[in-house]
CSV table of C-alpha atoms and ligand atoms in Angstrom, one decimal:
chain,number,residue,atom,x,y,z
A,384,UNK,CA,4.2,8.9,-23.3
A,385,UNK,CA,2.3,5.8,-23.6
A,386,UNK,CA,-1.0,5.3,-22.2
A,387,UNK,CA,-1.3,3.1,-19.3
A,388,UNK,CA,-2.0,-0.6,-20.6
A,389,UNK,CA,-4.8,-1.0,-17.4
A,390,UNK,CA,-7.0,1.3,-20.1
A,391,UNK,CA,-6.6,-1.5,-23.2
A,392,UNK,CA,-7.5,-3.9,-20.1
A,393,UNK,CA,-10.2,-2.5,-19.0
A,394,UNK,CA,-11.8,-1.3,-22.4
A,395,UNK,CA,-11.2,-5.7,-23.2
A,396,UNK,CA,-13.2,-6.5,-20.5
A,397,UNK,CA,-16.2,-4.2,-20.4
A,398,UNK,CA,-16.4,-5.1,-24.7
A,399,UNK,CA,-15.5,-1.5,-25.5
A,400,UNK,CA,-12.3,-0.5,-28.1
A,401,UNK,CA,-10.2,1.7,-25.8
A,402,UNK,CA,-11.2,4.5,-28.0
A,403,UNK,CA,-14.8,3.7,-26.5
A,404,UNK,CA,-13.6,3.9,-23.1
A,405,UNK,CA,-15.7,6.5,-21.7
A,406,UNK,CA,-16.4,7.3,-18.3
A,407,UNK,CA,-20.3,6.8,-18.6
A,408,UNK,CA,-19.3,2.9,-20.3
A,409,UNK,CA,-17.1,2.5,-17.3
A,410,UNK,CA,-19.8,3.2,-15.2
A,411,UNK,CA,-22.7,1.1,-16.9
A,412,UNK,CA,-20.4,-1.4,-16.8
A,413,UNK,CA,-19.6,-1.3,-13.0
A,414,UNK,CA,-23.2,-0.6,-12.0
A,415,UNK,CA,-24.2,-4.1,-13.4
A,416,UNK,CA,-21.2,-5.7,-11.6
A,417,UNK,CA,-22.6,-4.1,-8.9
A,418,UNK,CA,-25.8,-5.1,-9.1
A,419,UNK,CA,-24.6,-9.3,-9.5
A,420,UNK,CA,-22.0,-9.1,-6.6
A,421,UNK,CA,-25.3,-7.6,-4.5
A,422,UNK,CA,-26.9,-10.8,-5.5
A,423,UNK,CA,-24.2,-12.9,-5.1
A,424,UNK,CA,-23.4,-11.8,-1.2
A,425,UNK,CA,-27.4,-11.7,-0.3
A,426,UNK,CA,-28.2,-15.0,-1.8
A,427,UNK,CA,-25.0,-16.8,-0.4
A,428,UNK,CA,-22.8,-14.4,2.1
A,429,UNK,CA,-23.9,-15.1,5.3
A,430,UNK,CA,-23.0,-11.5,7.0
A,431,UNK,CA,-24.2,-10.2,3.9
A,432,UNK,CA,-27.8,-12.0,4.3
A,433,UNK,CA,-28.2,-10.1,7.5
A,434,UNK,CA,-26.4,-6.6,7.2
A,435,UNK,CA,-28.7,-6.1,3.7
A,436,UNK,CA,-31.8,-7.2,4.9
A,437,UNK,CA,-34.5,-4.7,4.1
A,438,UNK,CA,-32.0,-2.5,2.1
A,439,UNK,CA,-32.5,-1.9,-2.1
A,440,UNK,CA,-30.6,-5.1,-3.6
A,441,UNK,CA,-30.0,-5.9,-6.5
A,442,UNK,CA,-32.4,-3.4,-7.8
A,443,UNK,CA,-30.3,-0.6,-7.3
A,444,UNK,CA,-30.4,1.5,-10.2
A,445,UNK,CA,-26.8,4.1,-10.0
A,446,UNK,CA,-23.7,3.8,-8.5
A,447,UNK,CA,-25.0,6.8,-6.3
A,448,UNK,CA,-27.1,4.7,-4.5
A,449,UNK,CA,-24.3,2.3,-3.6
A,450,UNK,CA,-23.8,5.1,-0.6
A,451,UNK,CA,-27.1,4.1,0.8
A,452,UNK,CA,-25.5,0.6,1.7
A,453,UNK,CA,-23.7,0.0,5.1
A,454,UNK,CA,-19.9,-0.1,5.1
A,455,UNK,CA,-17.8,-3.5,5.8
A,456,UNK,CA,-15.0,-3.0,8.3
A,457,UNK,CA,-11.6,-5.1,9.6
A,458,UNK,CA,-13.7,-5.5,12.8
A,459,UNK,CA,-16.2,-7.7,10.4
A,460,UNK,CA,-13.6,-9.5,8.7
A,461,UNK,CA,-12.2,-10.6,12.5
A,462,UNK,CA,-15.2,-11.4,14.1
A,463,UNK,CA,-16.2,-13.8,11.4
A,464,UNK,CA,-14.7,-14.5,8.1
A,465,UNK,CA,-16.5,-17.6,6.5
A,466,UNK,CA,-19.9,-15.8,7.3
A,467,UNK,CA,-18.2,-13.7,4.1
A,468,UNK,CA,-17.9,-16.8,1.7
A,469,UNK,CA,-20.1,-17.0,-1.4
A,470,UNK,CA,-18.9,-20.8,-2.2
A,471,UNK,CA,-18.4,-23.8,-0.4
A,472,UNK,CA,-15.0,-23.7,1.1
A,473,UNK,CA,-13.3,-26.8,-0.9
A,474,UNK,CA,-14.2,-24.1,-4.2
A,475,UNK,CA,-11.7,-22.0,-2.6
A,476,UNK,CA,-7.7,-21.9,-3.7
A,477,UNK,CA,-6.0,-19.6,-1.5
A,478,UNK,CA,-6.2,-18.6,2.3
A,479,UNK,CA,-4.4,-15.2,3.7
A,480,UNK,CA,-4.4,-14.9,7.3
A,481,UNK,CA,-3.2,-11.3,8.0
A,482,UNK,CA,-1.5,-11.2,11.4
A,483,UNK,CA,-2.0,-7.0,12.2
A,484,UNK,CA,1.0,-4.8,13.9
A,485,UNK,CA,0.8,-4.0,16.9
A,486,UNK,CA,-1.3,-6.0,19.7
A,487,UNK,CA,-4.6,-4.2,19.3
A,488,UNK,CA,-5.9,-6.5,16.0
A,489,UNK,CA,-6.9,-10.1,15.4
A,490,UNK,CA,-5.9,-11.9,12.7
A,491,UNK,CA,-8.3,-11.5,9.5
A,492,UNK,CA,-8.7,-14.0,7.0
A,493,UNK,CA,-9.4,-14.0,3.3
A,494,UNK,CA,-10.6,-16.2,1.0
A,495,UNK,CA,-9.7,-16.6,-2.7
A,496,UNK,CA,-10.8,-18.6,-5.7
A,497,UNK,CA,-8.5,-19.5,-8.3
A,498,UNK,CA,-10.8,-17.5,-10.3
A,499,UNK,CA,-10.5,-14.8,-8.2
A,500,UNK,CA,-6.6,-15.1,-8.3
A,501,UNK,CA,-6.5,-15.2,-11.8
A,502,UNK,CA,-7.8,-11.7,-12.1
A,503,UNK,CA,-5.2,-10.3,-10.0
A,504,UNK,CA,-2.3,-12.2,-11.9
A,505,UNK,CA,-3.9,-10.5,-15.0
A,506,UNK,CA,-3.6,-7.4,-13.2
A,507,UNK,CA,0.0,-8.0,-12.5
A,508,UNK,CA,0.7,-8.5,-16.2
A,509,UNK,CA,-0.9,-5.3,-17.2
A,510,UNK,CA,0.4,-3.6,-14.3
A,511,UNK,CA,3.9,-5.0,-14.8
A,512,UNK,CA,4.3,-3.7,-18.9
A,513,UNK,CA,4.8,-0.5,-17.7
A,514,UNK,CA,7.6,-0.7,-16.2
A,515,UNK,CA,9.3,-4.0,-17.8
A,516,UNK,CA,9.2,-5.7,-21.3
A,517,UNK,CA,9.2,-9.2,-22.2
A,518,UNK,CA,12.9,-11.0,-21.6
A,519,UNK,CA,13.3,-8.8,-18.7
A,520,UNK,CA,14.4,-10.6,-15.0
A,521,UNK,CA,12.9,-8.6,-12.5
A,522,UNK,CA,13.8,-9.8,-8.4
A,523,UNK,CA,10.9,-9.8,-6.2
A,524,UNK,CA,11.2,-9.0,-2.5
A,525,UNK,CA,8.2,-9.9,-1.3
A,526,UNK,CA,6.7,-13.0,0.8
A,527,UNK,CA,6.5,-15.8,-2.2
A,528,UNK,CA,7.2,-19.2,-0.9
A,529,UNK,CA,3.6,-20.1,-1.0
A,530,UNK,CA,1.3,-20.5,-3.8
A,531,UNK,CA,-1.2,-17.7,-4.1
A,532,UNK,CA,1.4,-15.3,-2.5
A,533,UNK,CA,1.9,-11.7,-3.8
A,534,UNK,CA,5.4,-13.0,-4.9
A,535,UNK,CA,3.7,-16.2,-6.5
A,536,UNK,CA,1.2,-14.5,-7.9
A,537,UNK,CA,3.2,-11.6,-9.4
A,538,UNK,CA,5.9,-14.5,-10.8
A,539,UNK,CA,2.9,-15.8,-12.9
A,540,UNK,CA,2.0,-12.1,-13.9
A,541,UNK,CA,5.1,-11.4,-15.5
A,542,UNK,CA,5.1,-14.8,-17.0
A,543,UNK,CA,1.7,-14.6,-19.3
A,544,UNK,CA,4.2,-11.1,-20.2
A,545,UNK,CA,7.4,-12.7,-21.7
A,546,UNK,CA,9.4,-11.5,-18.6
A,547,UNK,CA,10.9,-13.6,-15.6
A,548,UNK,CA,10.3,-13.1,-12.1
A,549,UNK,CA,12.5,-14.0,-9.3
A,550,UNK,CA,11.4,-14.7,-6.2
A,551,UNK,CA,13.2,-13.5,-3.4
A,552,UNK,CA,11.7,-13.0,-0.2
A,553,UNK,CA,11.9,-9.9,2.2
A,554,UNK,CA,15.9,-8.2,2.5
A,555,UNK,CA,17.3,-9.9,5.2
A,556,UNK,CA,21.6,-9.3,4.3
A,557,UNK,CA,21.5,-6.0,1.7
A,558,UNK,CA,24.9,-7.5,0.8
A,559,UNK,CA,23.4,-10.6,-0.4
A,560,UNK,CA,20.7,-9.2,-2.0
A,561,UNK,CA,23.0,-7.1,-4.0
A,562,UNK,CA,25.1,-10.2,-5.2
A,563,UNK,CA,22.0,-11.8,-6.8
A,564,UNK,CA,21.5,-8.1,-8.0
A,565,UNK,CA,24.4,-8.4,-10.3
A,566,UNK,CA,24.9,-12.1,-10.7
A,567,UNK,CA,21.3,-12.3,-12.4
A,568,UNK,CA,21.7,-8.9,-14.2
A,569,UNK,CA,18.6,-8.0,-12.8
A,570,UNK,CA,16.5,-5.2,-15.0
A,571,UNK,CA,13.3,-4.5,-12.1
A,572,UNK,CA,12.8,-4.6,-8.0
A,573,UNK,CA,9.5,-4.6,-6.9
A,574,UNK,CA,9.4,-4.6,-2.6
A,575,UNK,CA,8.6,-2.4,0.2
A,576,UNK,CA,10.4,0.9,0.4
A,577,UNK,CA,12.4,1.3,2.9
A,578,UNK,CA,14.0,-2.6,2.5
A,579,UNK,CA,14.9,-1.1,-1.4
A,580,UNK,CA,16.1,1.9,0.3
A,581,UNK,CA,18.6,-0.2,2.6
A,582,UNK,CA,19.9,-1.7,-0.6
A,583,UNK,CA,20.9,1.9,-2.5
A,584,UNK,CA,22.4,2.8,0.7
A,585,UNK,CA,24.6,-0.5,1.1
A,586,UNK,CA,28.0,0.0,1.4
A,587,UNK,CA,31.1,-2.1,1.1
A,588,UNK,CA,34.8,-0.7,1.9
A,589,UNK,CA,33.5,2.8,2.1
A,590,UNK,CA,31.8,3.3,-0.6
A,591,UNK,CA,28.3,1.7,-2.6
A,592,UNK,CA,28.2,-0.6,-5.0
A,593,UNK,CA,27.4,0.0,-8.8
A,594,UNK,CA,23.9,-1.2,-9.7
A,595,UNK,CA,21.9,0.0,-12.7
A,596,UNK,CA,18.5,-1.0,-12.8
A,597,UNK,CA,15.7,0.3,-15.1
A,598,UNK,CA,12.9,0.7,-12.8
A,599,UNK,CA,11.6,-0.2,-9.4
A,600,UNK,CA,8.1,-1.1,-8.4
A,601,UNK,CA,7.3,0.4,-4.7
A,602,UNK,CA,4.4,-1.4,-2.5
A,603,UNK,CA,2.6,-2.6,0.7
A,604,UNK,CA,3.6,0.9,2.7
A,605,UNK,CA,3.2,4.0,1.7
A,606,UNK,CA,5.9,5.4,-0.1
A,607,UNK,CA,7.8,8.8,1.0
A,608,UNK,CA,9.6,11.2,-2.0
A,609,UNK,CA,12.7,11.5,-0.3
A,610,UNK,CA,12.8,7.5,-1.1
A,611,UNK,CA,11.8,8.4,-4.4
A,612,UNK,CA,14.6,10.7,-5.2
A,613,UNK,CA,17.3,8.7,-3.7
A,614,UNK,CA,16.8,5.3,-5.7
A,615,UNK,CA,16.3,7.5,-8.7
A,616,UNK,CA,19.9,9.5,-7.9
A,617,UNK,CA,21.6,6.0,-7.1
A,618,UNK,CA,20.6,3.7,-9.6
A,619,UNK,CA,19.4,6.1,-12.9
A,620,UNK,CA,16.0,4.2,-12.8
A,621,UNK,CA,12.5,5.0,-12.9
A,622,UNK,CA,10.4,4.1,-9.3
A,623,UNK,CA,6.9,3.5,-9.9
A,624,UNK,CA,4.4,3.4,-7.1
A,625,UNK,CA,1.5,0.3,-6.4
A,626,UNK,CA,-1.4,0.9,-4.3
A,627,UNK,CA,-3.1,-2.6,-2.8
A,628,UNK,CA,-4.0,-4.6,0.1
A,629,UNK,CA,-4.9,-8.4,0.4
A,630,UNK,CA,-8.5,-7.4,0.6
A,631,UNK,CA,-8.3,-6.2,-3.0
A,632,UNK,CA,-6.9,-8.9,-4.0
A,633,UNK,CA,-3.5,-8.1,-3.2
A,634,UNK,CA,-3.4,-5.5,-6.8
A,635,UNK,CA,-5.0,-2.3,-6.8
A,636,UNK,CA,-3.8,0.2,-8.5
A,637,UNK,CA,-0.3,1.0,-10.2
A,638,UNK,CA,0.9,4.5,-11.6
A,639,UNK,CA,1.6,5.0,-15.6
A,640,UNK,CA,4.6,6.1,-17.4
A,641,UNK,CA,4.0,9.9,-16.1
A,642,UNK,CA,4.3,8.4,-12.2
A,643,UNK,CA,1.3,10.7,-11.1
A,644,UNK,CA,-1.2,8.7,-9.4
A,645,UNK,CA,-2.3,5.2,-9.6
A,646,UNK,CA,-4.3,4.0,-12.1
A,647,UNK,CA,-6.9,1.3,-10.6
A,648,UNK,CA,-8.6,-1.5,-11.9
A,649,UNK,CA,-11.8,-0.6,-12.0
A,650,UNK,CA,-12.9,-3.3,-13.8
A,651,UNK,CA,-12.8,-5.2,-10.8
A,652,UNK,CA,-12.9,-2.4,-7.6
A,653,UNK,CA,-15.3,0.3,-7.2
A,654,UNK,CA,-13.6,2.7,-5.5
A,655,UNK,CA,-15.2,5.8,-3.4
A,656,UNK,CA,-13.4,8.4,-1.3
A,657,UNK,CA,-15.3,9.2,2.3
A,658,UNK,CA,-15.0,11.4,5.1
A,659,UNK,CA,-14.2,9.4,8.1
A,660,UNK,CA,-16.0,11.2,10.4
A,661,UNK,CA,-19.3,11.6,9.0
A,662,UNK,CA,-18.8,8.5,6.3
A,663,UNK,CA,-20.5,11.0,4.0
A,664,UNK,CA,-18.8,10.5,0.1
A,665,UNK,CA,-16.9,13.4,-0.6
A,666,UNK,CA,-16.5,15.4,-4.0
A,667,UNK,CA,-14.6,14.9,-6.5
A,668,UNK,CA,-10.8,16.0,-5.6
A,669,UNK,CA,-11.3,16.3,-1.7
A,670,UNK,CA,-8.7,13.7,0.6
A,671,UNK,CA,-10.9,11.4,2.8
A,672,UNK,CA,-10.8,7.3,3.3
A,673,UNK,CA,-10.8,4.8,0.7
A,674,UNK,CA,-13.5,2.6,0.1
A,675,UNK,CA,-13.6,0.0,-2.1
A,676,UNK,CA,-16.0,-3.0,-3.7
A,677,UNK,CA,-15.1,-5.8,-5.6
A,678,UNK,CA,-16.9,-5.9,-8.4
A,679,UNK,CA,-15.7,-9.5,-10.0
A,680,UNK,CA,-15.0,-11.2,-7.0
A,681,UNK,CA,-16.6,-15.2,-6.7
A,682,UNK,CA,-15.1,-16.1,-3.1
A,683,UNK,CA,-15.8,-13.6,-1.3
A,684,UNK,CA,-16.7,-10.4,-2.3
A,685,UNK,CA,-16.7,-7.3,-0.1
A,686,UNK,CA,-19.2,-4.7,0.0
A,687,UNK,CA,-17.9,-0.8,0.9
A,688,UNK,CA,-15.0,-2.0,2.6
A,689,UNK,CA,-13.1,0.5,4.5
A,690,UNK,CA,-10.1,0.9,4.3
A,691,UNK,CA,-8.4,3.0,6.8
A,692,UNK,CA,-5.9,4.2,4.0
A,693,UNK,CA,-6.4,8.0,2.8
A,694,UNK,CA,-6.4,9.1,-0.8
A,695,UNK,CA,-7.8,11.5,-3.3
A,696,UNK,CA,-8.6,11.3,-6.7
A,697,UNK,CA,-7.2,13.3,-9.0
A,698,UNK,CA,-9.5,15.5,-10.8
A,699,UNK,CA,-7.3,16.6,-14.1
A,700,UNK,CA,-7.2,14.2,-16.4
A,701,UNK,CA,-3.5,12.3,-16.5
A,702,UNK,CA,-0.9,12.7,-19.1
A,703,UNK,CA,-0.7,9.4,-21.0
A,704,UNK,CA,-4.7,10.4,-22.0
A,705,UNK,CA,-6.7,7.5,-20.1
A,706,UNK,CA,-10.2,8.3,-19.6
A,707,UNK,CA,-9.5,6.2,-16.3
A,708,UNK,CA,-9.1,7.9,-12.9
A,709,UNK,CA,-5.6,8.4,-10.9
A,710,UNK,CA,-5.4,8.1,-7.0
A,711,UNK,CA,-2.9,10.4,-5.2
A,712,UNK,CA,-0.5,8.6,-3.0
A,713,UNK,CA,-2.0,7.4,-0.2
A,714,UNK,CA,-0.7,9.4,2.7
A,715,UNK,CA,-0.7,7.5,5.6
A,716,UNK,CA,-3.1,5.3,7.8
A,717,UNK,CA,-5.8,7.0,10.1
A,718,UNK,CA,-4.3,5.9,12.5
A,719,UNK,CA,-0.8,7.4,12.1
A,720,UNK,CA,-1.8,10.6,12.8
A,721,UNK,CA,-0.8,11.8,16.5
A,722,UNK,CA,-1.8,14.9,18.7
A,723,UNK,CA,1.6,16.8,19.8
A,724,UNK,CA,1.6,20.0,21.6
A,725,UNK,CA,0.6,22.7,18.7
A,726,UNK,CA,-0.9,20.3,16.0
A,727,UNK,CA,-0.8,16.8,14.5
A,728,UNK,CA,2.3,15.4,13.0
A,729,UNK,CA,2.1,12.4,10.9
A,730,UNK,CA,4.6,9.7,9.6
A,731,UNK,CA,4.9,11.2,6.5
A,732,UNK,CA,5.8,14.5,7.9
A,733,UNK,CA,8.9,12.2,10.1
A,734,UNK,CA,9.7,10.3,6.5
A,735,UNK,CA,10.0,13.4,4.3
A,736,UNK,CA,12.2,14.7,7.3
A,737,UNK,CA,14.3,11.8,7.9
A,738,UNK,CA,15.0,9.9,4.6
A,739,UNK,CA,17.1,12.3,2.9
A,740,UNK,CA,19.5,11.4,6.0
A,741,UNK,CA,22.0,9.5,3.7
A,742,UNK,CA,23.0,6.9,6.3
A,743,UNK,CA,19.5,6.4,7.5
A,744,UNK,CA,17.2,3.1,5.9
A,745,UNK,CA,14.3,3.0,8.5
A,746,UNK,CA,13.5,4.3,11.9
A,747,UNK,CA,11.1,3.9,14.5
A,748,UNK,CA,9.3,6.8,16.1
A,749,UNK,CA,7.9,6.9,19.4
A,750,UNK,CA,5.9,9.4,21.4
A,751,UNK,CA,6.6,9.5,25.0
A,752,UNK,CA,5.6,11.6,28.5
A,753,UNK,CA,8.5,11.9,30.8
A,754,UNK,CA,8.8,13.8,34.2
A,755,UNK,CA,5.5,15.4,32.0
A,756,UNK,CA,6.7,16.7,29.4
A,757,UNK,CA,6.4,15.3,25.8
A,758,UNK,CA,10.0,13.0,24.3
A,759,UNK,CA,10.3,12.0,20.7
A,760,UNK,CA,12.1,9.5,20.6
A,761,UNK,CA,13.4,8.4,17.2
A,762,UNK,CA,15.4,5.5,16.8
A,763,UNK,CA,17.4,5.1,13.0
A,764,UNK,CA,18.2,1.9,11.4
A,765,UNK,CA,21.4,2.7,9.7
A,766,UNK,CA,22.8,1.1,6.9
A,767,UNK,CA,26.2,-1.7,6.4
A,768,UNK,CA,29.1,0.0,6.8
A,769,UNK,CA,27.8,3.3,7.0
A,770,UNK,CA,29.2,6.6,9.3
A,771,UNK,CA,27.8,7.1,12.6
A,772,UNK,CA,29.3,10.7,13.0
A,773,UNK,CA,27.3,13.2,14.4
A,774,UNK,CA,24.2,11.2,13.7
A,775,UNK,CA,22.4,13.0,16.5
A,776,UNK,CA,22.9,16.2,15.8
A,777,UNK,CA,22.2,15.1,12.1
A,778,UNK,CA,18.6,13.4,13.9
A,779,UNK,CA,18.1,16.8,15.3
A,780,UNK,CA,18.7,19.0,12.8
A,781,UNK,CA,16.6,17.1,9.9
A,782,UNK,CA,13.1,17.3,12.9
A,783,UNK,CA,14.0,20.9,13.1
A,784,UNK,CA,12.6,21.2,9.3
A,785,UNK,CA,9.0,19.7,10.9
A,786,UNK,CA,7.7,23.9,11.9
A,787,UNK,CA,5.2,21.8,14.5
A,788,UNK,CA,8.6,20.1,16.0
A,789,UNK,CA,10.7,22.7,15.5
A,790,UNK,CA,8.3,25.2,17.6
A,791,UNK,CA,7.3,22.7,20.0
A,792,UNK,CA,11.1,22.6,20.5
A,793,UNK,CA,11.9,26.5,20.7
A,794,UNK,CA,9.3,26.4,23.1
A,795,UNK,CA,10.7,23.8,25.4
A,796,UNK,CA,7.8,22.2,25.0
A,797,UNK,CA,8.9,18.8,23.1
A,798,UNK,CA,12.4,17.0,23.6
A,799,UNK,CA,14.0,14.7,20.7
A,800,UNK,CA,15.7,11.1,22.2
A,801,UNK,CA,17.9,9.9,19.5
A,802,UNK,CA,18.9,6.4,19.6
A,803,UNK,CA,20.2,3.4,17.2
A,804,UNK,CA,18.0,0.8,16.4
A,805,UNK,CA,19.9,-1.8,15.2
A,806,UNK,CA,22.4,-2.3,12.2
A,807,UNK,CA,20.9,-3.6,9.1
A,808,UNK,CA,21.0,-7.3,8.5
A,809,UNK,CA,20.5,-8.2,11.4
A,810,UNK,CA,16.8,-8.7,13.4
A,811,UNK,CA,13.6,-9.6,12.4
A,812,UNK,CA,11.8,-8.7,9.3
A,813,UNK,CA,8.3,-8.1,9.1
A,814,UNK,CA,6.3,-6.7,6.1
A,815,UNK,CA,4.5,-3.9,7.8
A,816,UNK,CA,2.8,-0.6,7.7
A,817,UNK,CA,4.7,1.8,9.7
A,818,UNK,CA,3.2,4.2,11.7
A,819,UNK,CA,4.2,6.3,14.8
A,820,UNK,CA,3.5,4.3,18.6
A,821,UNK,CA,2.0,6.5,20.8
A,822,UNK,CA,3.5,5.0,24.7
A,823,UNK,CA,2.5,8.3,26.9
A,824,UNK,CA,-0.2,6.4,28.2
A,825,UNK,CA,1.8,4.2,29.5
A,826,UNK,CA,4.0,6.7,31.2
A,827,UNK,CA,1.3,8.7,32.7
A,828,UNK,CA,-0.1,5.4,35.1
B,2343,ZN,ZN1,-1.8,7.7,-16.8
């Protein structure tokens, strides 16, 4: 197994062979990053100016005392994002506005250097040569019209690599997709899963088509096993998992050739795992909220940003022999967790449950109250051409495996509303985190 190349990377940038790459070196290395980007946000961040006032600066003197610092939240990034910049605004390349699901969040906005975007596009590279080699054609379905989008960005990646990236866009017709699949003899996908998903479960005049890829690069949500297993079983390739968000600078992390964990560039990100409830750090191993700071960031760097996405490192060291850390898949968003009758059931509990369904791409669940008692309801995006045939009982029967739903069920406590949500191809598209909606709220008025 080869060692991930993010360790080469990493040991190139901190002025270390990768033989030299040593935790304690990493960690020199990112405490004096640490200590410039404090500068940097007191001396020109305007939020920053105020929140650190009267707290140790630049003097801090180990990582450990980076807990002593208060966190930055999506709340601050709303209320006012320039009071973030470091630079004068015409310094600044690329603009994100992040429209958030649902109808609870304002629209944050982030600022990037072209600086700052290079180091991600180097990230991409690195990230990329595990899973494709130069002369490769790899499609991307992901948002990459503009420049300085993760499609753009990741185009340019595989570039500086020797390979060619294709941009596509989100899936809108599987069946198109799939033409371009074979007509550009592509060798890599890298999109969201459950739009991948809808492609290995297309199906044309019964049956679904031949594609042979050689891997396929999962992001933006989080990714479920039964997803996994089934693009693995359909197309003989190798799915690798990327953990980022456009705070980080769109890259992350992305998992090695054993496809245990992410790797993360910690040249750049100072990750820290916390309990959410007492915003205590918590030891090594334990699952809590990830934190991040940017470490390298000119535009505007973040300081303990939170997340809202859960995670654990991993504390045995990983097979290729990094000295680096690996983050478990994320599982979930806060957020997604939701009280039933019993316990707490989660998205990835309804994923794990639902995906091996073969005719099933996505589905939406919602939690209702009815004549007071608690409904379910799931409705299943199915995919082209696929059979319909006992798809309720096939609904029920795959929540029954859920002990939570299937007690709350025996118990009469908990009924399951199947429906349809619509067939794929056709609605809109939208490149979100899913998560369960909680409506008995509404009912109970
Ligand atoms: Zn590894």
């Amino acid at each position: 197994m080869e060692i991930t190349p993010l360790h080469r990377w990493i040991a190139d940038k901190i002025g270390v062979t990768g033989a030299h790459l040593t935790k304690a070196r990493l960690e020199a290395y990112q405490l004096g990053k640490l200590q410039e980007t404090l500068q940097l946000a007191r001396n020109h961040s305007v939020f920053y100016r105020k929140s650190l006032a009267g707290l140790p600066g630049e003097n801090i003197s180990s990582l450990a005392e980076l807990t002593r610092l208060p966190f930055t939240t999506a709340e601050d990034l709303h209320q006012n994002p320039l009071q973030f910049l470091c630079v004068s605004q015409d310094q600044i390349d690329r603009v994100v506005t992040l429209q958030t699901s649902g109808t609870t969040g304002e629209p944050k906005r982030l600022y990037f250097t072209r600086e700052d975007q290079g180091l991600t596009i180097d990230f991409f590279q690195q990230g990329m040569s595990t899973l494709v080699n130069p002369g490769d054609k790899v499609l991307i379905l992901l948002p990459g019209e503009r420049p300085g989008s993760v499609g753009d960005l990741l185009v340019r990646g595989l570039q500086q690599m020797g390979a060619k990236g294709i941009p596509h866009g989100l899936v809108r017709k599987p069946g198109r997709t799939l033409e371009i699949l074979k007509k550009e003899e592509i060798d890599a996908l890298v999109g969201i899963p459950t739009q991948v998903l809808s492609l290995a479960r297309y199906q044309e005049q019964g049956g679904r088509l031949p594609v042979k890829l050689k891997s396929v690069l999962l992001s933006t949500d989080h990714v479920p096993r039964a997803i996994i297993h089934e693009l693995e079983r359909s197309w003989g390739c190798r799915v690798f998992n990327h953990y980022g968000m456009t705070e980080m600078g769109l890259g992350g992390g992305v998992e090695c050739e054993a496809r245990a964990g992410c790797h993360l560039r910690e040249a750049d990100l100072y990750f820290e795992i916390i309990d959410s409830k007492t915003k205590e750090p918590l030891p090594q191993g334990e699952t809590g909220e990830i934190v991040f700071t940017t470490l390298t960031r000119k535009g505007m760097p973040l300081i303990r940003y939170r997340t809202g996405d859960q995670g654990r490192f991993i504390s045995e060291p990983c097979p290729c022999g990094t000295s680096l850390k690996r983050l478990e898949l994320v599982k979930g968003r806060l957020e997604g967790e939701r009280r039933l009758t019993g316990g707490v059931i989660t998205m990835e509990d309804l994923d794990e449950a639902l995906f091996p369904l073969e005719d099933l791409t996505d589905f939406q669940a919602v939690i209702l109250r009815q004549e007071g008692s608690e409904k379910l309801q799931i409705k299943v995006k199915l995919a082209a051409g696929c059979n319909r045939d006992l798809l309720e009982e096939k609904i029920y029967r795959a929540l029954e495996t859920i002990p939570l739903i299937k007690m709350a069920l025996q118990q009469g406590k908990l009924g399951i509303v199947p429906g349809i949500l619509e067939q794929e191809g056709s609605g809109e598209v939208r490149a979100v985190k899913r998560s369960i909606i909680d409506r008995r709220g509404w009912e109970e008025r």
